[in-house]
Amino acid sequence: MQIKPEPTQHWQKSLAEGFNDLAQLCQYLEISPTALNHPLTAPAVFPLRVPLSFAACMEKGNPNDPLLRQVLPVTEELIDYPGYNADPVGDLAANTAIGLIHKYHGRALIITTGACAINCRYCFRRNFPYAEVQLTKSRLDSTLKYIKQHTELTEIILSGGDPLLLNDERLDELIIQLNTLKHIQRIRIHSRIPVVLPERITPELLSILSSSSQKIILVLHANHANELSPAVANVCRQLSQNNITLLNQSVLLKGVNDSVLALCTLSEKLFNLGVLPYYLHVLDKATGTGHFEVSTQVALEVYRQLQTLLPGYLVPKLVTEQAGAAYKMPLN
Ligand SMILES: *Cc1c(COP(=O)(O)O)cnc(C)c1O
Ligand code: SF4
């Protein structure tokens, strides 16, 4: 049995109170469950999980809302599409135990926690119920030892799961430890939290981040312009004011953002919030995500039009992750 500690902060309370029941989410969205396309009421793994702040950005009464689609369990997840497997990125399962993935030159990634604030149906993480992975003291020690020995590293990426689900104390400790390593110049945080649970960006958190002697980069994860609510805009402004560089990565998802209009609007809106589009990822072929696949032909056509319509700095790099490659490969 899992004993949950008493939530202490407002954001922890919000997190605990998020939707995990489809009927309740439907009621909130004023959608009749019968209007949904092939809902899966009780997924055996990877349950429905969505914070109220994110649900509040969905359009009421729209069963095809692009934000709802990202979190709605559907029966298509049970289809065994060819070419899909549990671990398409190849290294996730193997490296969870050490807590660090060093795949590219000069930068290494720490899996800080397995937990997330939201369950995105397209995520490769869906096949790993590793929500219990924690940055234990001994694990942190060996991770830091590795980084210390690899002086060619200049950047540490905090990933997960979602690194901003660590409580303030843990995050502070981690950043302080990294700050003692002179060869590390930048700490990059990959998080969906500023978008899906903006209340997590508290004054205390801002103070922890802005106290870092190493430059902090925050890579947000928004897939659609509708995710960028006034609360998210406010959080972006505060982060920028605290000297944090803001980038965004998205995943190209069928029925969510696979149109020129959706992607242009997203880039424009991100820029208005002080965020530069960084990557547009091609879907990792993880079991249960086949209904989100956009064909390479469509992806390239949409991307070509995007390049025609937007200034270069608003066009994210369209990339695909390939096992053994030295960097994320452009798709073309
Ligand atoms: C994506 C990724 C990085 C970061 O790559 P960038 O091109 O620098 O954004 C680093 N390590 C791992 C294991 C990754 O998957
Ligand atoms: S890792 Fe990111 S994309 Fe995957 S479920 Fe968590 S927040 Fe969503």
mmCIF file of C-alpha atoms and ligand atoms in Angstrom:
data_model
loop_
_atom_site.group_PDB
_atom_site.id
_atom_site.type_symbol
_atom_site.label_atom_id
_atom_site.label_comp_id
_atom_site.label_asym_id
_atom_site.label_seq_id
_atom_site.Cartn_x
_atom_site.Cartn_y
_atom_site.Cartn_z
ATOM 1 C CA MET A 1 0.000 0.000 0.000
ATOM 2 C CA GLN A 2 1.195 3.450 -0.844
ATOM 3 C CA ILE A 3 1.072 6.039 1.912
ATOM 4 C CA LYS A 4 0.849 9.519 0.525
ATOM 5 C CA PRO A 5 2.424 12.276 2.558
ATOM 6 C CA GLU A 6 0.132 15.115 3.518
ATOM 7 C CA PRO A 7 0.283 17.799 0.804
ATOM 8 C CA THR A 8 1.927 20.839 2.272
ATOM 9 C CA GLN A 9 1.919 23.427 -0.472
ATOM 10 C CA HIS A 10 -0.893 24.765 -2.633
ATOM 11 C CA TRP A 11 0.559 23.215 -5.793
ATOM 12 C CA GLN A 12 0.843 19.820 -4.122
ATOM 13 C CA LYS A 13 -2.810 20.064 -3.191
ATOM 14 C CA SER A 14 -3.737 20.989 -6.788
ATOM 15 C CA LEU A 15 -1.724 18.049 -7.998
ATOM 16 C CA ALA A 16 -3.499 15.648 -5.657
ATOM 17 C CA GLU A 17 -6.882 17.032 -6.704
ATOM 18 C CA GLY A 18 -6.411 16.590 -10.457
ATOM 19 C CA PHE A 19 -8.858 14.539 -12.526
ATOM 20 C CA ASN A 20 -8.326 10.781 -12.550
ATOM 21 C CA ASP A 21 -11.866 9.800 -13.377
ATOM 22 C CA LEU A 22 -13.226 10.075 -16.911
ATOM 23 C CA ALA A 23 -16.839 10.628 -15.845
ATOM 24 C CA GLN A 24 -15.811 13.558 -13.655
ATOM 25 C CA LEU A 25 -13.701 15.070 -16.405
ATOM 26 C CA CYS A 26 -16.639 14.750 -18.834
ATOM 27 C CA GLN A 27 -18.950 16.398 -16.364
ATOM 28 C CA TYR A 28 -16.512 19.268 -15.895
ATOM 29 C CA LEU A 29 -16.144 19.677 -19.656
ATOM 30 C CA GLU A 30 -19.910 19.406 -20.214
ATOM 31 C CA ILE A 31 -19.423 16.517 -22.600
ATOM 32 C CA SER A 32 -21.647 13.446 -22.629
ATOM 33 C CA PRO A 33 -19.373 10.370 -22.347
ATOM 34 C CA THR A 34 -21.272 8.914 -25.323
ATOM 35 C CA ALA A 35 -20.000 11.809 -27.484
ATOM 36 C CA LEU A 36 -16.373 10.736 -26.978
ATOM 37 C CA ASN A 37 -14.610 8.730 -29.685
ATOM 38 C CA HIS A 38 -13.898 5.226 -28.337
ATOM 39 C CA PRO A 39 -13.029 6.156 -24.756
ATOM 40 C CA LEU A 40 -11.247 3.626 -22.602
ATOM 41 C CA THR A 41 -12.845 4.007 -19.219
ATOM 42 C CA ALA A 42 -10.375 2.100 -17.077
ATOM 43 C CA PRO A 43 -6.965 1.627 -18.711
ATOM 44 C CA ALA A 44 -5.090 -1.296 -17.163
ATOM 45 C CA VAL A 45 -1.885 0.744 -17.124
ATOM 46 C CA PHE A 46 -1.221 4.471 -17.345
ATOM 47 C CA PRO A 47 -4.446 5.871 -15.903
ATOM 48 C CA LEU A 48 -6.121 9.144 -16.768
ATOM 49 C CA ARG A 49 -4.358 11.984 -14.989
ATOM 50 C CA VAL A 50 -4.884 15.675 -15.682
ATOM 51 C CA PRO A 51 -4.558 18.730 -13.438
ATOM 52 C CA LEU A 52 -7.479 21.143 -13.266
ATOM 53 C CA SER A 53 -5.310 23.995 -14.643
ATOM 54 C CA PHE A 54 -4.805 22.032 -17.852
ATOM 55 C CA ALA A 55 -8.434 20.848 -18.099
ATOM 56 C CA ALA A 56 -9.482 24.492 -17.695
ATOM 57 C CA CYS A 57 -7.766 25.265 -21.024
ATOM 58 C CA MET A 58 -9.961 22.754 -22.880
ATOM 59 C CA GLU A 59 -12.976 23.944 -24.813
ATOM 60 C CA LYS A 60 -16.194 23.055 -23.011
ATOM 61 C CA GLY A 61 -18.509 20.755 -24.947
ATOM 62 C CA ASN A 62 -15.880 19.766 -27.547
ATOM 63 C CA PRO A 63 -15.168 16.002 -27.560
ATOM 64 C CA ASN A 64 -12.425 16.589 -30.173
ATOM 65 C CA ASP A 65 -10.603 19.275 -28.246
ATOM 66 C CA PRO A 66 -6.847 19.063 -29.014
ATOM 67 C CA LEU A 67 -5.928 19.236 -25.326
ATOM 68 C CA LEU A 68 -8.476 16.625 -24.329
ATOM 69 C CA ARG A 69 -7.100 14.328 -27.024
ATOM 70 C CA GLN A 70 -3.661 14.443 -25.364
ATOM 71 C CA VAL A 71 -4.982 12.991 -22.104
ATOM 72 C CA LEU A 72 -8.038 10.944 -23.100
ATOM 73 C CA PRO A 73 -7.510 7.164 -22.900
ATOM 74 C CA VAL A 74 -8.971 5.572 -26.063
ATOM 75 C CA THR A 75 -9.413 2.011 -27.275
ATOM 76 C CA GLU A 76 -6.925 2.621 -30.136
ATOM 77 C CA GLU A 77 -4.223 2.358 -27.476
ATOM 78 C CA LEU A 78 -4.870 -1.376 -27.392
ATOM 79 C CA ILE A 79 -4.125 -1.821 -31.106
ATOM 80 C CA ASP A 80 -0.823 -3.535 -31.815
ATOM 81 C CA TYR A 81 0.576 -1.321 -34.583
ATOM 82 C CA PRO A 82 3.579 -2.740 -36.481
ATOM 83 C CA GLY A 83 6.862 -1.011 -35.656
ATOM 84 C CA TYR A 84 5.733 0.059 -32.190
ATOM 85 C CA ASN A 85 7.354 -1.309 -29.039
ATOM 86 C CA ALA A 86 7.585 -0.612 -25.327
ATOM 87 C CA ASP A 87 10.906 1.232 -25.437
ATOM 88 C CA PRO A 88 11.420 2.884 -28.845
ATOM 89 C CA VAL A 89 14.112 5.234 -27.563
ATOM 90 C CA GLY A 90 16.034 2.129 -26.596
ATOM 91 C CA ASP A 91 17.885 3.350 -23.545
ATOM 92 C CA LEU A 92 15.233 4.333 -21.086
ATOM 93 C CA ALA A 93 14.649 1.071 -19.278
ATOM 94 C CA ALA A 94 18.341 0.190 -19.093
ATOM 95 C CA ASN A 95 19.436 3.514 -17.635
ATOM 96 C CA THR A 96 16.749 4.186 -15.088
ATOM 97 C CA ALA A 97 18.763 2.335 -12.436
ATOM 98 C CA ILE A 98 21.856 4.576 -12.703
ATOM 99 C CA GLY A 99 19.692 7.676 -12.971
ATOM 100 C CA LEU A 100 21.785 9.291 -15.687
ATOM 101 C CA ILE A 101 21.873 9.034 -19.486
ATOM 102 C CA HIS A 102 25.033 10.239 -21.161
ATOM 103 C CA LYS A 103 24.407 9.839 -24.853
ATOM 104 C CA TYR A 104 25.512 13.093 -26.482
ATOM 105 C CA HIS A 105 28.771 15.039 -26.302
ATOM 106 C CA GLY A 106 29.038 17.610 -23.526
ATOM 107 C CA ARG A 107 25.625 17.065 -21.980
ATOM 108 C CA ALA A 108 24.107 14.362 -19.812
ATOM 109 C CA LEU A 109 20.593 13.816 -18.578
ATOM 110 C CA ILE A 110 19.541 13.001 -15.012
ATOM 111 C CA ILE A 111 16.284 11.145 -14.440
ATOM 112 C CA THR A 112 15.290 13.025 -11.329
ATOM 113 C CA THR A 113 11.955 11.328 -10.717
ATOM 114 C CA GLY A 114 9.604 9.049 -12.622
ATOM 115 C CA ALA A 115 6.528 11.026 -11.655
ATOM 116 C CA CYS A 116 4.591 13.481 -13.835
ATOM 117 C CA ALA A 117 1.763 15.902 -13.131
ATOM 118 C CA ILE A 118 -0.149 14.721 -16.198
ATOM 119 C CA ASN A 119 -0.361 11.505 -18.166
ATOM 120 C CA CYS A 120 0.122 12.339 -21.840
ATOM 121 C CA ARG A 121 -1.196 9.456 -23.891
ATOM 122 C CA TYR A 122 1.479 9.856 -26.588
ATOM 123 C CA CYS A 123 4.384 9.549 -24.164
ATOM 124 C CA PHE A 124 6.926 6.720 -24.380
ATOM 125 C CA ARG A 125 7.022 6.801 -20.601
ATOM 126 C CA ARG A 126 3.544 5.260 -20.536
ATOM 127 C CA ASN A 127 5.045 1.787 -20.704
ATOM 128 C CA PHE A 128 7.242 2.274 -17.657
ATOM 129 C CA PRO A 129 5.364 2.412 -14.386
ATOM 130 C CA TYR A 130 8.459 3.928 -12.788
ATOM 131 C CA ALA A 131 6.668 6.654 -10.877
ATOM 132 C CA GLU A 132 8.445 5.388 -7.773
ATOM 133 C CA VAL A 133 11.928 6.145 -9.088
ATOM 134 C CA GLN A 134 13.326 8.640 -6.641
ATOM 135 C CA LEU A 135 16.482 10.611 -6.456
ATOM 136 C CA THR A 136 17.706 8.836 -3.332
ATOM 137 C CA LYS A 137 20.802 9.976 -1.499
ATOM 138 C CA SER A 138 22.946 7.065 -2.731
ATOM 139 C CA ARG A 139 21.666 7.451 -6.256
ATOM 140 C CA LEU A 140 22.421 11.160 -6.237
ATOM 141 C CA ASP A 141 25.907 10.496 -4.910
ATOM 142 C CA SER A 142 26.760 8.113 -7.732
ATOM 143 C CA THR A 143 25.210 10.432 -10.324
ATOM 144 C CA LEU A 144 27.287 13.366 -9.056
ATOM 145 C CA LYS A 145 30.402 11.201 -8.943
ATOM 146 C CA TYR A 146 29.908 10.327 -12.605
ATOM 147 C CA ILE A 147 29.490 13.979 -13.565
ATOM 148 C CA LYS A 148 32.589 14.940 -11.539
ATOM 149 C CA GLN A 149 34.679 12.388 -13.414
ATOM 150 C CA HIS A 150 33.443 13.519 -16.823
ATOM 151 C CA THR A 151 34.954 16.963 -17.101
ATOM 152 C CA GLU A 152 33.991 17.169 -20.771
ATOM 153 C CA LEU A 153 30.388 17.728 -19.656
ATOM 154 C CA THR A 154 29.333 21.386 -19.730
ATOM 155 C CA GLU A 155 25.574 20.984 -19.366
ATOM 156 C CA ILE A 156 23.346 18.867 -17.132
ATOM 157 C CA ILE A 157 19.773 18.198 -18.152
ATOM 158 C CA LEU A 158 17.222 17.543 -15.436
ATOM 159 C CA SER A 159 14.529 15.305 -16.830
ATOM 160 C CA GLY A 160 12.178 12.573 -15.679
ATOM 161 C CA GLY A 161 9.280 12.206 -15.414
ATOM 162 C CA ASP A 162 9.089 15.835 -14.441
ATOM 163 C CA PRO A 163 11.963 17.402 -12.452
ATOM 164 C CA LEU A 164 9.729 20.184 -11.124
ATOM 165 C CA LEU A 165 7.743 17.578 -9.205
ATOM 166 C CA LEU A 166 10.707 17.306 -6.866
ATOM 167 C CA ASN A 167 9.930 19.312 -3.781
ATOM 168 C CA ASP A 168 11.786 22.563 -3.174
ATOM 169 C CA GLU A 169 14.238 21.025 -0.753
ATOM 170 C CA ARG A 170 15.332 18.281 -3.136
ATOM 171 C CA LEU A 171 15.586 20.570 -6.126
ATOM 172 C CA ASP A 172 17.552 23.120 -4.142
ATOM 173 C CA GLU A 173 19.964 20.448 -2.939
ATOM 174 C CA LEU A 174 20.473 19.136 -6.457
ATOM 175 C CA ILE A 175 21.185 22.576 -7.918
ATOM 176 C CA ILE A 176 23.542 23.468 -5.062
ATOM 177 C CA GLN A 177 25.456 20.233 -5.647
ATOM 178 C CA LEU A 178 25.699 20.888 -9.384
ATOM 179 C CA ASN A 179 26.824 24.463 -8.702
ATOM 180 C CA THR A 180 29.936 23.095 -6.973
ATOM 181 C CA LEU A 181 31.094 21.472 -10.224
ATOM 182 C CA LYS A 182 33.203 24.009 -12.065
ATOM 183 C CA HIS A 183 33.084 22.355 -15.502
ATOM 184 C CA ILE A 184 29.273 22.534 -15.597
ATOM 185 C CA GLN A 185 28.114 25.813 -17.116
ATOM 186 C CA ARG A 186 24.433 25.238 -17.680
ATOM 187 C CA ILE A 187 21.560 23.390 -16.028
ATOM 188 C CA ARG A 188 18.713 22.640 -18.372
ATOM 189 C CA ILE A 189 15.319 21.651 -16.976
ATOM 190 C CA HIS A 190 12.885 19.813 -19.228
ATOM 191 C CA SER A 191 9.423 20.175 -17.736
ATOM 192 C CA ARG A 192 5.782 20.173 -18.686
ATOM 193 C CA ILE A 193 4.854 21.636 -15.279
ATOM 194 C CA PRO A 194 4.920 25.386 -16.123
ATOM 195 C CA VAL A 195 2.271 24.628 -18.755
ATOM 196 C CA VAL A 196 0.116 22.009 -17.014
ATOM 197 C CA LEU A 197 0.496 23.081 -13.364
ATOM 198 C CA PRO A 198 1.608 26.735 -13.392
ATOM 199 C CA GLU A 199 0.876 27.097 -9.668
ATOM 200 C CA ARG A 200 4.041 25.040 -9.079
ATOM 201 C CA ILE A 201 6.116 28.066 -10.101
ATOM 202 C CA THR A 202 6.079 29.619 -6.636
ATOM 203 C CA PRO A 203 8.219 32.517 -5.371
ATOM 204 C CA GLU A 204 10.253 29.895 -3.468
ATOM 205 C CA LEU A 205 10.921 27.941 -6.640
ATOM 206 C CA LEU A 206 11.870 31.095 -8.528
ATOM 207 C CA SER A 207 14.280 31.946 -5.759
ATOM 208 C CA ILE A 208 15.888 28.478 -5.912
ATOM 209 C CA LEU A 209 16.331 28.755 -9.673
ATOM 210 C CA SER A 210 17.623 32.301 -9.660
ATOM 211 C CA SER A 211 20.157 31.465 -6.919
ATOM 212 C CA SER A 212 21.978 29.089 -9.249
ATOM 213 C CA SER A 213 25.452 30.269 -10.245
ATOM 214 C CA GLN A 214 25.117 28.204 -13.418
ATOM 215 C CA LYS A 215 22.805 29.451 -16.146
ATOM 216 C CA ILE A 216 19.315 27.902 -15.989
ATOM 217 C CA ILE A 217 17.490 26.975 -19.164
ATOM 218 C CA LEU A 218 13.901 25.798 -18.948
ATOM 219 C CA VAL A 219 12.522 23.797 -21.850
ATOM 220 C CA LEU A 220 8.739 23.891 -21.689
ATOM 221 C CA HIS A 221 6.577 21.334 -23.334
ATOM 222 C CA ALA A 222 3.499 22.820 -24.994
ATOM 223 C CA ASN A 223 1.927 21.176 -28.013
ATOM 224 C CA HIS A 224 -0.908 23.579 -28.730
ATOM 225 C CA ALA A 225 -1.472 27.342 -28.351
ATOM 226 C CA ASN A 226 -4.577 26.744 -26.214
ATOM 227 C CA GLU A 227 -2.310 25.368 -23.473
ATOM 228 C CA LEU A 228 -0.802 28.826 -23.027
ATOM 229 C CA SER A 229 -3.352 30.312 -20.626
ATOM 230 C CA PRO A 230 -2.975 33.696 -18.878
ATOM 231 C CA ALA A 231 -1.643 31.811 -15.839
ATOM 232 C CA VAL A 232 1.034 30.197 -18.026
ATOM 233 C CA ALA A 233 1.853 33.574 -19.570
ATOM 234 C CA ASN A 234 2.302 35.028 -16.104
ATOM 235 C CA VAL A 235 4.634 32.226 -15.101
ATOM 236 C CA CYS A 236 6.709 32.694 -18.275
ATOM 237 C CA ARG A 237 7.059 36.378 -17.500
ATOM 238 C CA GLN A 238 8.254 35.632 -13.966
ATOM 239 C CA LEU A 239 10.734 33.040 -15.186
ATOM 240 C CA SER A 240 12.151 35.457 -17.772
ATOM 241 C CA GLN A 241 12.444 38.180 -15.138
ATOM 242 C CA ASN A 242 14.530 35.750 -13.118
ATOM 243 C CA ASN A 243 16.994 35.430 -15.965
ATOM 244 C CA ILE A 244 15.893 31.948 -17.030
ATOM 245 C CA THR A 245 16.131 31.187 -20.736
ATOM 246 C CA LEU A 246 12.866 29.725 -22.036
ATOM 247 C CA LEU A 247 12.602 27.253 -24.908
ATOM 248 C CA ASN A 248 9.767 24.971 -25.963
ATOM 249 C CA GLN A 249 9.567 21.494 -27.389
ATOM 250 C CA SER A 250 6.488 19.864 -28.893
ATOM 251 C CA VAL A 251 5.589 16.495 -30.289
ATOM 252 C CA LEU A 252 3.900 16.402 -33.687
ATOM 253 C CA LEU A 253 0.565 14.727 -32.922
ATOM 254 C CA LYS A 254 -2.269 13.723 -35.191
ATOM 255 C CA GLY A 255 -5.492 15.484 -34.251
ATOM 256 C CA VAL A 256 -3.626 17.877 -31.930
ATOM 257 C CA ASN A 257 -1.142 20.021 -33.845
ATOM 258 C CA ASP A 258 -0.655 18.387 -37.255
ATOM 259 C CA SER A 259 -1.654 21.493 -39.186
ATOM 260 C CA VAL A 260 0.187 24.576 -40.394
ATOM 261 C CA LEU A 261 -2.284 26.810 -38.589
ATOM 262 C CA ALA A 262 -1.889 25.040 -35.222
ATOM 263 C CA LEU A 263 1.907 25.127 -35.389
ATOM 264 C CA CYS A 264 2.124 28.744 -36.597
ATOM 265 C CA THR A 265 -0.224 29.897 -33.859
ATOM 266 C CA LEU A 266 1.792 27.983 -31.260
ATOM 267 C CA SER A 267 5.103 29.509 -32.363
ATOM 268 C CA GLU A 268 3.706 33.053 -32.484
ATOM 269 C CA LYS A 269 2.105 32.740 -29.079
ATOM 270 C CA LEU A 270 5.229 31.220 -27.527
ATOM 271 C CA PHE A 271 7.289 34.116 -28.802
ATOM 272 C CA ASN A 272 4.861 36.595 -27.277
ATOM 273 C CA LEU A 273 5.524 34.902 -23.932
ATOM 274 C CA GLY A 274 9.296 35.132 -24.370
ATOM 275 C CA VAL A 275 9.705 31.475 -25.327
ATOM 276 C CA LEU A 276 11.579 30.289 -28.417
ATOM 277 C CA PRO A 277 10.433 27.131 -30.231
ATOM 278 C CA TYR A 278 13.282 24.603 -29.995
ATOM 279 C CA TYR A 279 12.245 21.140 -31.146
ATOM 280 C CA LEU A 280 9.255 19.602 -32.898
ATOM 281 C CA HIS A 281 9.652 15.898 -32.222
ATOM 282 C CA VAL A 282 8.387 13.160 -34.461
ATOM 283 C CA LEU A 283 6.406 10.697 -32.336
ATOM 284 C CA ASP A 284 8.473 7.951 -30.681
ATOM 285 C CA LYS A 285 6.822 4.682 -31.667
ATOM 286 C CA ALA A 286 5.834 3.526 -28.194
ATOM 287 C CA THR A 287 3.184 0.847 -27.783
ATOM 288 C CA GLY A 288 -0.241 2.453 -27.349
ATOM 289 C CA THR A 289 0.534 5.696 -29.200
ATOM 290 C CA GLY A 290 -0.076 4.698 -32.839
ATOM 291 C CA HIS A 291 -3.217 6.818 -33.156
ATOM 292 C CA PHE A 292 -1.036 9.939 -32.829
ATOM 293 C CA GLU A 293 1.261 9.101 -35.742
ATOM 294 C CA VAL A 294 1.627 11.671 -38.513
ATOM 295 C CA SER A 295 3.064 10.204 -41.729
ATOM 296 C CA THR A 296 6.524 11.405 -42.752
ATOM 297 C CA GLN A 297 5.046 12.802 -45.955
ATOM 298 C CA VAL A 298 2.485 14.929 -44.080
ATOM 299 C CA ALA A 299 5.081 15.968 -41.488
ATOM 300 C CA LEU A 300 7.461 17.203 -44.181
ATOM 301 C CA GLU A 301 4.723 19.019 -46.080
ATOM 302 C CA VAL A 302 3.424 20.794 -42.962
ATOM 303 C CA TYR A 303 7.008 21.652 -42.025
ATOM 304 C CA ARG A 304 7.803 23.051 -45.457
ATOM 305 C CA GLN A 305 4.809 25.381 -45.208
ATOM 306 C CA LEU A 306 5.820 26.379 -41.696
ATOM 307 C CA GLN A 307 9.243 27.411 -43.005
ATOM 308 C CA THR A 308 7.557 29.421 -45.733
ATOM 309 C CA LEU A 309 5.291 31.306 -43.336
ATOM 310 C CA LEU A 310 7.441 31.980 -40.266
ATOM 311 C CA PRO A 311 10.741 33.728 -39.600
ATOM 312 C CA GLY A 312 13.504 31.176 -39.086
ATOM 313 C CA TYR A 313 13.702 31.734 -35.328
ATOM 314 C CA LEU A 314 10.049 30.716 -34.921
ATOM 315 C CA VAL A 315 10.478 27.419 -36.767
ATOM 316 C CA PRO A 316 11.326 24.602 -34.336
ATOM 317 C CA LYS A 317 13.725 21.908 -35.566
ATOM 318 C CA LEU A 318 11.793 18.885 -36.789
ATOM 319 C CA VAL A 319 13.723 15.979 -35.309
ATOM 320 C CA THR A 320 13.569 12.283 -34.726
ATOM 321 C CA GLU A 321 15.456 10.290 -32.135
ATOM 322 C CA GLN A 322 17.607 7.512 -33.555
ATOM 323 C CA ALA A 323 19.410 4.933 -31.461
ATOM 324 C CA GLY A 324 23.169 5.429 -31.721
ATOM 325 C CA ALA A 325 23.042 8.854 -33.429
ATOM 326 C CA ALA A 326 25.300 11.642 -32.094
ATOM 327 C CA TYR A 327 22.433 14.139 -31.970
ATOM 328 C CA LYS A 328 18.716 14.364 -32.678
ATOM 329 C CA MET A 329 18.371 13.791 -36.395
ATOM 330 C CA PRO A 330 16.572 16.301 -38.609
ATOM 331 C CA LEU A 331 13.752 14.627 -40.521
ATOM 332 C CA ASN A 332 14.499 14.945 -44.232
HETATM 333 C C1 LIG B 1 17.460 14.830 -26.072
HETATM 334 C C2 LIG B 1 18.556 14.423 -25.190
HETATM 335 C C3 LIG B 1 19.571 15.328 -24.833
HETATM 336 C C4 LIG B 1 19.556 16.769 -25.317
HETATM 337 O O1 LIG B 1 19.838 16.897 -26.652
HETATM 338 P P1 LIG B 1 19.918 18.387 -27.247
HETATM 339 O O2 LIG B 1 20.046 18.219 -28.720
HETATM 340 O O3 LIG B 1 21.095 19.042 -26.597
HETATM 341 O O4 LIG B 1 18.644 19.072 -26.858
HETATM 342 C C5 LIG B 1 20.609 14.884 -24.039
HETATM 343 N N1 LIG B 1 20.652 13.612 -23.585
HETATM 344 C C6 LIG B 1 19.694 12.726 -23.894
HETATM 345 C C7 LIG B 1 19.802 11.338 -23.362
HETATM 346 C C8 LIG B 1 18.600 13.095 -24.714
HETATM 347 O O5 LIG B 1 17.654 12.196 -25.001
HETATM 348 S S1 SF4 B 2 7.173 12.740 -19.481
HETATM 349 FE FE1 SF4 B 2 6.275 14.606 -20.341
HETATM 350 S S2 SF4 B 2 5.061 13.888 -22.112
HETATM 351 FE FE2 SF4 B 2 5.474 12.109 -20.803
HETATM 352 S S3 SF4 B 2 3.690 11.932 -19.465
HETATM 353 FE FE3 SF4 B 2 5.250 13.124 -18.366
HETATM 354 S S4 SF4 B 2 4.725 15.238 -18.835
HETATM 355 FE FE4 SF4 B 2 3.650 13.990 -20.349
#
